[in-house]
Amino acid sequence: MMKSSLLFILTILVLILAACGASAGNDSLEISDVWARPGLADGNGAVYFLIDNSTGEEDTLISASSDIAQAVEIHISMMDGEVMQMKPQHEVSIPVGKTEFKPGGLHVMLIGLHDDLNTGDNFQITLKFQTAGEEILEVTVKKP
Amino acid sequence: MTRKLFRQIVNGLIIVLVVFAGFYFLAQPYAFQGSLIEPPLPTADFSLKQADGKNFRLSDQQGKLVLLYFGYTFCPDVCPTTLYDLARAKERLGENASEIQVLMITVDPERDAPDQLEKYVTTFDPSFIGLTGDITELESIWSDFGVYRKKNETNGASGYLVDHTSRVYVIDRNGNLRLTFPFGMEFEAMADDLAYLLDSE
């Protein structure tokens, strides 16, 4: 009885701290609509999201990481006439306003998935920004 | 009295306008949303082995609409986006969906083993077929369809990436190239074009 109520209080405390942590973090670089498409183990995947930078200053995305895959890189798909090219990006400038990572454009590439990604799965990736620092994103696997 | 007459004239005009508009739209030929190949181009036949060892021959598909895409399983963004849109377009055709065959021929034979290709394409729709072959067979198909394909080494974990033509080729029931769909075309628009082709032939 004692133990379970102590556990309850601790849980509440952790939740409150987590909520404080989240709101005390950089709340002016908002990242939303974080999703990935289903994928196969040993295959690749892509993560998409929307960054809303209302810090008043340009920031730079310098890396992405996750333990869901062997490697994680930032890529861009772009058309050159009729030809689709994909290019790794060492950094991506995030100007004030909205920057969208979306199919056929900027995306975080997951290389060598450890397991299948199925609709409804969740996992985390970490984005590192020059100014805002690290942002941990909760990714939902879904069909677009 | 004059107000009543005025109203009658306006009503009359509206009816005339609606009737004319109706005739005008009905008389318009169907406007394809993909890029129409006019006149249709006969396609060069090809034959490649499927993952199960059976031969896939393009000319055996006559009677179906073949949607041919050149991509690779390593591609995480553009290829899945296209294949997913093709799956949705096919689904939208309802009972006519069985008259569509989607094919992906690899532009990355080094990495795309036949069973891996099959596993990849069938995640989008169980009827999709993925094909590979030896480099000389593939090079001749790429060239017949005017496919540009270039390997680019990267310094990163991806090893190399492949730039490739991103259009979907629509081959009609007689084996002629009729349409191409550019990357990013809405799946509803693809389905409209495909439904028209299925109805009109």
PDB file of N, CA, C and O in Angstrom, chain A residues 31-67:
ATOM      1  N   ILE A  31       8.391  21.736 -33.811  1.00  0.00           N
ATOM      2  CA  ILE A  31       8.437  20.696 -34.842  1.00  0.00           C
ATOM      3  C   ILE A  31       7.179  19.851 -34.705  1.00  0.00           C
ATOM      4  O   ILE A  31       6.904  19.315 -33.633  1.00  0.00           O
ATOM      5  N   SER A  32       6.413  19.766 -35.775  1.00  0.00           N
ATOM      6  CA  SER A  32       5.137  19.044 -35.701  1.00  0.00           C
ATOM      7  C   SER A  32       4.975  18.107 -36.896  1.00  0.00           C
ATOM      8  O   SER A  32       5.810  18.084 -37.800  1.00  0.00           O
ATOM      9  N   ASP A  33       3.872  17.385 -36.904  1.00  0.00           N
ATOM     10  CA  ASP A  33       3.534  16.452 -37.999  1.00  0.00           C
ATOM     11  C   ASP A  33       4.701  15.518 -38.316  1.00  0.00           C
ATOM     12  O   ASP A  33       5.119  15.396 -39.464  1.00  0.00           O
ATOM     13  N   VAL A  34       5.220  14.886 -37.279  1.00  0.00           N
ATOM     14  CA  VAL A  34       6.396  14.026 -37.462  1.00  0.00           C
ATOM     15  C   VAL A  34       5.927  12.612 -37.831  1.00  0.00           C
ATOM     16  O   VAL A  34       5.225  11.978 -37.056  1.00  0.00           O
ATOM     17  N   TRP A  35       6.306  12.151 -39.026  1.00  0.00           N
ATOM     18  CA  TRP A  35       5.853  10.818 -39.443  1.00  0.00           C
ATOM     19  C   TRP A  35       6.877  10.147 -40.330  1.00  0.00           C
ATOM     20  O   TRP A  35       7.770  10.782 -40.885  1.00  0.00           O
ATOM     21  N   ALA A  36       6.743   8.826 -40.406  1.00  0.00           N
ATOM     22  CA  ALA A  36       7.585   8.042 -41.305  1.00  0.00           C
ATOM     23  C   ALA A  36       6.672   7.061 -42.009  1.00  0.00           C
ATOM     24  O   ALA A  36       5.622   6.693 -41.484  1.00  0.00           O
ATOM     25  N   ARG A  37       7.112   6.635 -43.165  1.00  0.00           N
ATOM     26  CA  ARG A  37       6.317   5.679 -43.917  1.00  0.00           C
ATOM     27  C   ARG A  37       6.715   4.257 -43.460  1.00  0.00           C
ATOM     28  O   ARG A  37       7.791   4.069 -42.925  1.00  0.00           O
ATOM     29  N   PRO A  38       5.812   3.263 -43.628  1.00  0.00           N
ATOM     30  CA  PRO A  38       6.203   1.902 -43.255  1.00  0.00           C
ATOM     31  C   PRO A  38       7.449   1.462 -44.029  1.00  0.00           C
ATOM     32  O   PRO A  38       7.703   1.953 -45.127  1.00  0.00           O
ATOM     33  N   GLY A  39       8.230   0.558 -43.451  1.00  0.00           N
ATOM     34  CA  GLY A  39       9.455   0.113 -44.119  1.00  0.00           C
ATOM     35  C   GLY A  39       9.811  -1.313 -43.718  1.00  0.00           C
ATOM     36  O   GLY A  39       9.206  -1.881 -42.808  1.00  0.00           O
ATOM     37  N   LEU A  40      10.780  -1.865 -44.419  1.00  0.00           N
ATOM     38  CA  LEU A  40      11.186  -3.258 -44.176  1.00  0.00           C
ATOM     39  C   LEU A  40      12.533  -3.294 -43.463  1.00  0.00           C
ATOM     40  O   LEU A  40      13.407  -2.460 -43.721  1.00  0.00           O
ATOM     41  N   ALA A  41      12.700  -4.301 -42.586  1.00  0.00           N
ATOM     42  CA  ALA A  41      13.984  -4.509 -41.921  1.00  0.00           C
ATOM     43  C   ALA A  41      15.073  -4.615 -42.989  1.00  0.00           C
ATOM     44  O   ALA A  41      14.852  -5.223 -44.041  1.00  0.00           O
ATOM     45  N   ASP A  42      16.237  -4.035 -42.726  1.00  0.00           N
ATOM     46  CA  ASP A  42      17.382  -3.956 -43.652  1.00  0.00           C
ATOM     47  C   ASP A  42      17.145  -2.993 -44.807  1.00  0.00           C
ATOM     48  O   ASP A  42      18.051  -2.695 -45.579  1.00  0.00           O
ATOM     49  N   GLY A  43      15.912  -2.529 -44.949  1.00  0.00           N
ATOM     50  CA  GLY A  43      15.627  -1.538 -45.981  1.00  0.00           C
ATOM     51  C   GLY A  43      15.814  -0.141 -45.401  1.00  0.00           C
ATOM     52  O   GLY A  43      16.365   0.024 -44.312  1.00  0.00           O
ATOM     53  N   ASN A  44      15.347   0.839 -46.125  1.00  0.00           N
ATOM     54  CA  ASN A  44      15.506   2.225 -45.704  1.00  0.00           C
ATOM     55  C   ASN A  44      14.156   2.865 -45.420  1.00  0.00           C
ATOM     56  O   ASN A  44      13.121   2.324 -45.779  1.00  0.00           O
ATOM     57  N   GLY A  45      14.214   4.007 -44.786  1.00  0.00           N
ATOM     58  CA  GLY A  45      12.987   4.737 -44.500  1.00  0.00           C
ATOM     59  C   GLY A  45      13.239   6.231 -44.567  1.00  0.00           C
ATOM     60  O   GLY A  45      14.376   6.670 -44.774  1.00  0.00           O
ATOM     61  N   ALA A  46      12.174   7.003 -44.410  1.00  0.00           N
ATOM     62  CA  ALA A  46      12.314   8.458 -44.412  1.00  0.00           C
ATOM     63  C   ALA A  46      11.382   9.048 -43.362  1.00  0.00           C
ATOM     64  O   ALA A  46      10.284   8.548 -43.150  1.00  0.00           O
ATOM     65  N   VAL A  47      11.878  10.094 -42.696  1.00  0.00           N
ATOM     66  CA  VAL A  47      11.065  10.790 -41.687  1.00  0.00           C
ATOM     67  C   VAL A  47      10.786  12.207 -42.192  1.00  0.00           C
ATOM     68  O   VAL A  47      11.665  12.865 -42.744  1.00  0.00           O
ATOM     69  N   TYR A  48       9.550  12.614 -42.011  1.00  0.00           N
ATOM     70  CA  TYR A  48       9.106  13.938 -42.469  1.00  0.00           C
ATOM     71  C   TYR A  48       8.518  14.720 -41.294  1.00  0.00           C
ATOM     72  O   TYR A  48       7.998  14.137 -40.354  1.00  0.00           O
ATOM     73  N   PHE A  49       8.600  16.039 -41.373  1.00  0.00           N
ATOM     74  CA  PHE A  49       8.041  16.889 -40.303  1.00  0.00           C
ATOM     75  C   PHE A  49       7.989  18.328 -40.780  1.00  0.00           C
ATOM     76  O   PHE A  49       8.495  18.655 -41.866  1.00  0.00           O
ATOM     77  N   LEU A  50       7.386  19.137 -39.947  1.00  0.00           N
ATOM     78  CA  LEU A  50       7.281  20.559 -40.243  1.00  0.00           C
ATOM     79  C   LEU A  50       7.980  21.323 -39.124  1.00  0.00           C
ATOM     80  O   LEU A  50       7.677  21.125 -37.947  1.00  0.00           O
ATOM     81  N   ILE A  51       8.934  22.178 -39.498  1.00  0.00           N
ATOM     82  CA  ILE A  51       9.613  23.011 -38.496  1.00  0.00           C
ATOM     83  C   ILE A  51       9.066  24.430 -38.610  1.00  0.00           C
ATOM     84  O   ILE A  51       9.017  24.991 -39.712  1.00  0.00           O
ATOM     85  N   ASP A  52       8.637  24.955 -37.474  1.00  0.00           N
ATOM     86  CA  ASP A  52       8.191  26.350 -37.471  1.00  0.00           C
ATOM     87  C   ASP A  52       9.157  27.127 -36.592  1.00  0.00           C
ATOM     88  O   ASP A  52       9.178  26.971 -35.372  1.00  0.00           O
ATOM     89  N   ASN A  53       9.967  27.929 -37.234  1.00  0.00           N
ATOM     90  CA  ASN A  53      10.976  28.704 -36.512  1.00  0.00           C
ATOM     91  C   ASN A  53      10.458  30.111 -36.234  1.00  0.00           C
ATOM     92  O   ASN A  53      10.403  30.942 -37.126  1.00  0.00           O
ATOM     93  N   SER A  54      10.070  30.333 -34.962  1.00  0.00           N
ATOM     94  CA  SER A  54       9.637  31.696 -34.628  1.00  0.00           C
ATOM     95  C   SER A  54      10.581  32.303 -33.585  1.00  0.00           C
ATOM     96  O   SER A  54      10.185  33.089 -32.742  1.00  0.00           O
ATOM     97  N   THR A  55      11.853  31.878 -33.668  1.00  0.00           N
ATOM     98  CA  THR A  55      12.861  32.426 -32.742  1.00  0.00           C
ATOM     99  C   THR A  55      13.290  33.823 -33.169  1.00  0.00           C
ATOM    100  O   THR A  55      13.918  34.534 -32.392  1.00  0.00           O
ATOM    101  N   GLY A  56      12.966  34.179 -34.405  1.00  0.00           N
ATOM    102  CA  GLY A  56      13.400  35.487 -34.881  1.00  0.00           C
ATOM    103  C   GLY A  56      14.758  35.423 -35.562  1.00  0.00           C
ATOM    104  O   GLY A  56      15.227  36.404 -36.135  1.00  0.00           O
ATOM    105  N   GLU A  57      15.427  34.274 -35.447  1.00  0.00           N
ATOM    106  CA  GLU A  57      16.735  34.137 -36.095  1.00  0.00           C
ATOM    107  C   GLU A  57      16.844  32.828 -36.847  1.00  0.00           C
ATOM    108  O   GLU A  57      16.243  31.833 -36.456  1.00  0.00           O
ATOM    109  N   GLU A  58      17.635  32.836 -37.906  1.00  0.00           N
ATOM    110  CA  GLU A  58      17.852  31.610 -38.662  1.00  0.00           C
ATOM    111  C   GLU A  58      18.626  30.608 -37.803  1.00  0.00           C
ATOM    112  O   GLU A  58      19.511  30.983 -37.047  1.00  0.00           O
ATOM    113  N   ASP A  59      18.262  29.347 -37.914  1.00  0.00           N
ATOM    114  CA  ASP A  59      19.007  28.298 -37.221  1.00  0.00           C
ATOM    115  C   ASP A  59      19.505  27.323 -38.299  1.00  0.00           C
ATOM    116  O   ASP A  59      19.168  27.472 -39.483  1.00  0.00           O
ATOM    117  N   THR A  60      20.308  26.351 -37.899  1.00  0.00           N
ATOM    118  CA  THR A  60      20.807  25.373 -38.861  1.00  0.00           C
ATOM    119  C   THR A  60      20.646  23.979 -38.288  1.00  0.00           C
ATOM    120  O   THR A  60      21.045  23.727 -37.148  1.00  0.00           O
ATOM    121  N   LEU A  61      20.059  23.101 -39.081  1.00  0.00           N
ATOM    122  CA  LEU A  61      19.960  21.695 -38.677  1.00  0.00           C
ATOM    123  C   LEU A  61      21.291  21.054 -39.044  1.00  0.00           C
ATOM    124  O   LEU A  61      21.690  21.073 -40.223  1.00  0.00           O
ATOM    125  N   ILE A  62      22.001  20.510 -38.043  1.00  0.00           N
ATOM    126  CA  ILE A  62      23.332  19.989 -38.353  1.00  0.00           C
ATOM    127  C   ILE A  62      23.415  18.469 -38.340  1.00  0.00           C
ATOM    128  O   ILE A  62      24.319  17.896 -38.930  1.00  0.00           O
ATOM    129  N   SER A  63      22.500  17.806 -37.645  1.00  0.00           N
ATOM    130  CA  SER A  63      22.538  16.344 -37.725  1.00  0.00           C
ATOM    131  C   SER A  63      21.222  15.736 -37.272  1.00  0.00           C
ATOM    132  O   SER A  63      20.405  16.388 -36.622  1.00  0.00           O
ATOM    133  N   ALA A  64      21.046  14.480 -37.638  1.00  0.00           N
ATOM    134  CA  ALA A  64      19.892  13.716 -37.190  1.00  0.00           C
ATOM    135  C   ALA A  64      20.406  12.356 -36.763  1.00  0.00           C
ATOM    136  O   ALA A  64      21.340  11.828 -37.367  1.00  0.00           O
ATOM    137  N   SER A  65      19.822  11.790 -35.706  1.00  0.00           N
ATOM    138  CA  SER A  65      20.269  10.476 -35.265  1.00  0.00           C
ATOM    139  C   SER A  65      19.095   9.699 -34.685  1.00  0.00           C
ATOM    140  O   SER A  65      18.080  10.274 -34.287  1.00  0.00           O
ATOM    141  N   SER A  66      19.234   8.379 -34.682  1.00  0.00           N
ATOM    142  CA  SER A  66      18.211   7.508 -34.121  1.00  0.00           C
ATOM    143  C   SER A  66      18.800   6.116 -34.003  1.00  0.00           C
ATOM    144  O   SER A  66      19.697   5.749 -34.764  1.00  0.00           O
ATOM    145  N   ASP A  67      18.311   5.340 -33.029  1.00  0.00           N
ATOM    146  CA  ASP A  67      18.813   3.972 -32.947  1.00  0.00           C
ATOM    147  C   ASP A  67      17.900   2.991 -33.692  1.00  0.00           C
ATOM    148  O   ASP A  67      18.044   1.791 -33.562  1.00  0.00           O
TER     149      ASP A  67
END
